[in-house]
Each structure stands twice: as C-alpha cells, then as structure tokens.
C-alpha cells in the first residue's frame, strides 16, 4: 500500500527511540502489500478491523488512508454500517463520530 502522508510525530519519535521496532513494523507493512486486493479495498478492510477493535486513533488513521487511496464517503460509511451488527449501535455511533471528524465536508447521505 502506498503512503498517504507522513506518519504522525508520535510515531516518528517512537521509531527514533526504538529503531528495531520500527524496522519490524515496516516489515509487517510490506507483508500487507502482498495479495490480490487493490489498495483502496485493503484500506477499507483495515478500516473495518480498526472499527472492530474500537481504537479511535486507528479508526482516524484508517479513514485518512482510505480517503487517500480513493475511497468515497459512501464506501467508508458502508463499512460503518457493516460493523453495526457486530459491534452494536452505541459503539457504531461512537465510531461514526470518529469517522466524520476525518471526512471532507460533504453532506451526509441519509439511508433508509
């Protein structure tokens, strides 16, 4: 998967202090690139995983990277909808607030 932007400062500082962990992380990242999924699909899957583990920072990051890979608001919001039955409505509402903080200012589509 391509790089969408520079890593957050906290990550850069961490890797400076722990270069071996940074190298290991980069090795994992390169391993993610192997396989038939295109980058956008892979980023949407990673968003689903971030939602499933209910980690706000991971959700924010996954949304930014999904958008950078070409994912649309509708595709990202479908990932949220798909998660609802698994993580429950209160958690889904929380996730939606994290996602909306990262999406460009566009009207939210109401779904039936």
PDB file of C-alpha atoms in Angstrom:
ATOM      1  CA  UNK A   1       0.000   0.000   0.000  1.00  0.00           C
ATOM      2  CA  UNK A   2       1.260   3.432  -0.809  1.00  0.00           C
ATOM      3  CA  UNK A   3       1.981   6.159   1.649  1.00  0.00           C
ATOM      4  CA  UNK A   4      -0.775   8.720   2.037  1.00  0.00           C
ATOM      5  CA  UNK A   5       1.109  11.242   4.148  1.00  0.00           C
ATOM      6  CA  UNK A   6       3.932  11.457   6.596  1.00  0.00           C
ATOM      7  CA  UNK A   7       3.484   9.440   9.783  1.00  0.00           C
ATOM      8  CA  UNK A   8       2.343  11.269  12.923  1.00  0.00           C
ATOM      9  CA  UNK A   9       5.029  12.912  15.031  1.00  0.00           C
ATOM     10  CA  UNK A  10       4.454  10.500  17.930  1.00  0.00           C
ATOM     11  CA  UNK A  11       5.161   7.552  15.613  1.00  0.00           C
ATOM     12  CA  UNK A  12       8.304   9.175  14.216  1.00  0.00           C
ATOM     13  CA  UNK A  13       9.619   9.892  17.711  1.00  0.00           C
ATOM     14  CA  UNK A  14       8.832   6.358  18.867  1.00  0.00           C
ATOM     15  CA  UNK A  15      10.708   4.849  15.911  1.00  0.00           C
ATOM     16  CA  UNK A  16      13.678   7.131  16.585  1.00  0.00           C
ATOM     17  CA  UNK A  17      13.867   5.757  20.127  1.00  0.00           C
ATOM     18  CA  UNK A  18      13.147   2.144  19.123  1.00  0.00           C
ATOM     19  CA  UNK A  19      14.565   1.648  15.616  1.00  0.00           C
ATOM     20  CA  UNK A  20      14.367  -2.166  15.721  1.00  0.00           C
ATOM     21  CA  UNK A  21      10.629  -1.990  16.425  1.00  0.00           C
ATOM     22  CA  UNK A  22      10.288   0.488  13.557  1.00  0.00           C
ATOM     23  CA  UNK A  23      12.087  -1.932  11.222  1.00  0.00           C
ATOM     24  CA  UNK A  24       9.837  -4.787  12.339  1.00  0.00           C
ATOM     25  CA  UNK A  25       6.750  -2.642  11.760  1.00  0.00           C
ATOM     26  CA  UNK A  26       7.913  -1.742   8.246  1.00  0.00           C
ATOM     27  CA  UNK A  27       8.420  -5.438   7.535  1.00  0.00           C
ATOM     28  CA  UNK A  28       4.819  -6.125   8.569  1.00  0.00           C
ATOM     29  CA  UNK A  29       3.627  -3.241   6.392  1.00  0.00           C
ATOM     30  CA  UNK A  30       5.469  -4.643   3.368  1.00  0.00           C
ATOM     31  CA  UNK A  31       3.863  -8.032   4.038  1.00  0.00           C
ATOM     32  CA  UNK A  32       0.439  -6.384   3.869  1.00  0.00           C
ATOM     33  CA  UNK A  33       1.108  -5.385   0.275  1.00  0.00           C
ATOM     34  CA  UNK A  34       1.283  -8.999  -0.910  1.00  0.00           C
ATOM     35  CA  UNK A  35      -2.014 -10.294  -2.228  1.00  0.00           C
ATOM     36  CA  UNK A  36      -4.762  -9.630  -4.730  1.00  0.00           C
ATOM     37  CA  UNK A  37      -6.566  -6.729  -3.011  1.00  0.00           C
ATOM     38  CA  UNK A  38      -6.122  -3.305  -4.546  1.00  0.00           C
ATOM     39  CA  UNK A  39      -5.021  -0.546  -2.195  1.00  0.00           C
ATOM     40  CA  UNK A  40      -8.460   1.018  -1.740  1.00  0.00           C
ATOM     41  CA  UNK A  41     -10.074  -2.314  -0.864  1.00  0.00           C
ATOM     42  CA  UNK A  42      -7.247  -3.133   1.533  1.00  0.00           C
ATOM     43  CA  UNK A  43      -7.662   0.266   3.222  1.00  0.00           C
ATOM     44  CA  UNK A  44     -11.407  -0.319   3.640  1.00  0.00           C
ATOM     45  CA  UNK A  45     -10.712  -3.741   5.174  1.00  0.00           C
ATOM     46  CA  UNK A  46      -8.194  -2.143   7.555  1.00  0.00           C
ATOM     47  CA  UNK A  47     -10.842   0.421   8.487  1.00  0.00           C
ATOM     48  CA  UNK A  48     -13.195  -2.439   9.336  1.00  0.00           C
ATOM     49  CA  UNK A  49     -10.522  -4.022  11.518  1.00  0.00           C
ATOM     50  CA  UNK A  50      -9.849  -0.695  13.273  1.00  0.00           C
ATOM     51  CA  UNK A  51     -13.567  -0.317  13.922  1.00  0.00           C
ATOM     52  CA  UNK A  52     -13.763  -3.884  15.241  1.00  0.00           C
ATOM     53  CA  UNK A  53     -11.011  -3.315  17.794  1.00  0.00           C
ATOM     54  CA  UNK A  54     -12.652   0.004  18.734  1.00  0.00           C
ATOM     55  CA  UNK A  55      -9.475   2.056  18.663  1.00  0.00           C
ATOM     56  CA  UNK A  56     -10.153   5.743  17.913  1.00  0.00           C
ATOM     57  CA  UNK A  57      -6.628   6.517  16.700  1.00  0.00           C
ATOM     58  CA  UNK A  58      -6.630   3.532  14.369  1.00  0.00           C
ATOM     59  CA  UNK A  59     -10.046   4.498  13.002  1.00  0.00           C
ATOM     60  CA  UNK A  60      -8.935   8.095  12.353  1.00  0.00           C
ATOM     61  CA  UNK A  61      -5.778   6.875  10.616  1.00  0.00           C
ATOM     62  CA  UNK A  62      -7.630   4.241   8.593  1.00  0.00           C
ATOM     63  CA  UNK A  63     -10.142   6.795   7.342  1.00  0.00           C
ATOM     64  CA  UNK A  64      -7.397   9.204   6.259  1.00  0.00           C
ATOM     65  CA  UNK A  65      -5.570   6.421   4.432  1.00  0.00           C
ATOM     66  CA  UNK A  66      -8.767   5.098   2.830  1.00  0.00           C
ATOM     67  CA  UNK A  67      -9.622   8.572   1.523  1.00  0.00           C
ATOM     68  CA  UNK A  68      -6.063   8.980   0.214  1.00  0.00           C
ATOM     69  CA  UNK A  69      -6.428   5.678  -1.639  1.00  0.00           C
ATOM     70  CA  UNK A  70      -9.606   6.879  -3.357  1.00  0.00           C
ATOM     71  CA  UNK A  71     -12.350   5.581  -1.063  1.00  0.00           C
ATOM     72  CA  UNK A  72     -15.547   7.591  -1.168  1.00  0.00           C
ATOM     73  CA  UNK A  73     -17.668   8.777   1.727  1.00  0.00           C
ATOM     74  CA  UNK A  74     -20.330   6.243   0.703  1.00  0.00           C
ATOM     75  CA  UNK A  75     -17.837   3.353   0.764  1.00  0.00           C
ATOM     76  CA  UNK A  76     -16.481   4.380   4.160  1.00  0.00           C
ATOM     77  CA  UNK A  77     -19.975   4.780   5.571  1.00  0.00           C
ATOM     78  CA  UNK A  78     -20.908   1.319   4.281  1.00  0.00           C
ATOM     79  CA  UNK A  79     -18.007  -0.101   6.307  1.00  0.00           C
ATOM     80  CA  UNK A  80     -19.510   1.575   9.383  1.00  0.00           C
ATOM     81  CA  UNK A  81     -22.934   0.120   8.579  1.00  0.00           C
ATOM     82  CA  UNK A  82     -21.446  -3.352   8.105  1.00  0.00           C
ATOM     83  CA  UNK A  83     -19.831  -3.143  11.537  1.00  0.00           C
ATOM     84  CA  UNK A  84     -23.038  -2.190  13.351  1.00  0.00           C
ATOM     85  CA  UNK A  85     -24.416  -5.709  13.711  1.00  0.00           C
ATOM     86  CA  UNK A  86     -21.152  -6.921  15.201  1.00  0.00           C
ATOM     87  CA  UNK A  87     -20.132  -4.067  17.498  1.00  0.00           C
ATOM     88  CA  UNK A  88     -23.603  -2.805  18.460  1.00  0.00           C
ATOM     89  CA  UNK A  89     -25.361   0.509  17.970  1.00  0.00           C
ATOM     90  CA  UNK A  90     -23.759   2.566  20.790  1.00  0.00           C
ATOM     91  CA  UNK A  91     -20.266   1.601  19.595  1.00  0.00           C
ATOM     92  CA  UNK A  92     -21.235   2.272  15.989  1.00  0.00           C
ATOM     93  CA  UNK A  93     -22.429   5.769  16.878  1.00  0.00           C
ATOM     94  CA  UNK A  94     -19.093   6.429  18.598  1.00  0.00           C
ATOM     95  CA  UNK A  95     -17.173   5.091  15.583  1.00  0.00           C
ATOM     96  CA  UNK A  96     -19.244   7.259  13.265  1.00  0.00           C
ATOM     97  CA  UNK A  97     -18.220  10.382  15.173  1.00  0.00           C
ATOM     98  CA  UNK A  98     -14.535   9.431  14.774  1.00  0.00           C
ATOM     99  CA  UNK A  99     -15.016   8.789  11.060  1.00  0.00           C
ATOM    100  CA  UNK A 100     -16.935  12.018  10.430  1.00  0.00           C
ATOM    101  CA  UNK A 101     -14.076  14.001  12.018  1.00  0.00           C
ATOM    102  CA  UNK A 102     -11.809  12.791   9.206  1.00  0.00           C
ATOM    103  CA  UNK A 103     -14.111  13.005   6.199  1.00  0.00           C
ATOM    104  CA  UNK A 104     -14.115  16.051   3.966  1.00  0.00           C
ATOM    105  CA  UNK A 105     -17.039  18.403   4.431  1.00  0.00           C
ATOM    106  CA  UNK A 106     -19.770  16.882   2.294  1.00  0.00           C
ATOM    107  CA  UNK A 107     -23.419  16.221   3.036  1.00  0.00           C
ATOM    108  CA  UNK A 108     -24.115  13.041   4.959  1.00  0.00           C
ATOM    109  CA  UNK A 109     -26.368  10.734   2.957  1.00  0.00           C
ATOM    110  CA  UNK A 110     -29.377   9.510   4.873  1.00  0.00           C
ATOM    111  CA  UNK A 111     -30.095   5.839   4.446  1.00  0.00           C
ATOM    112  CA  UNK A 112     -33.456   4.143   4.709  1.00  0.00           C
TER     113      UNK A 112
END
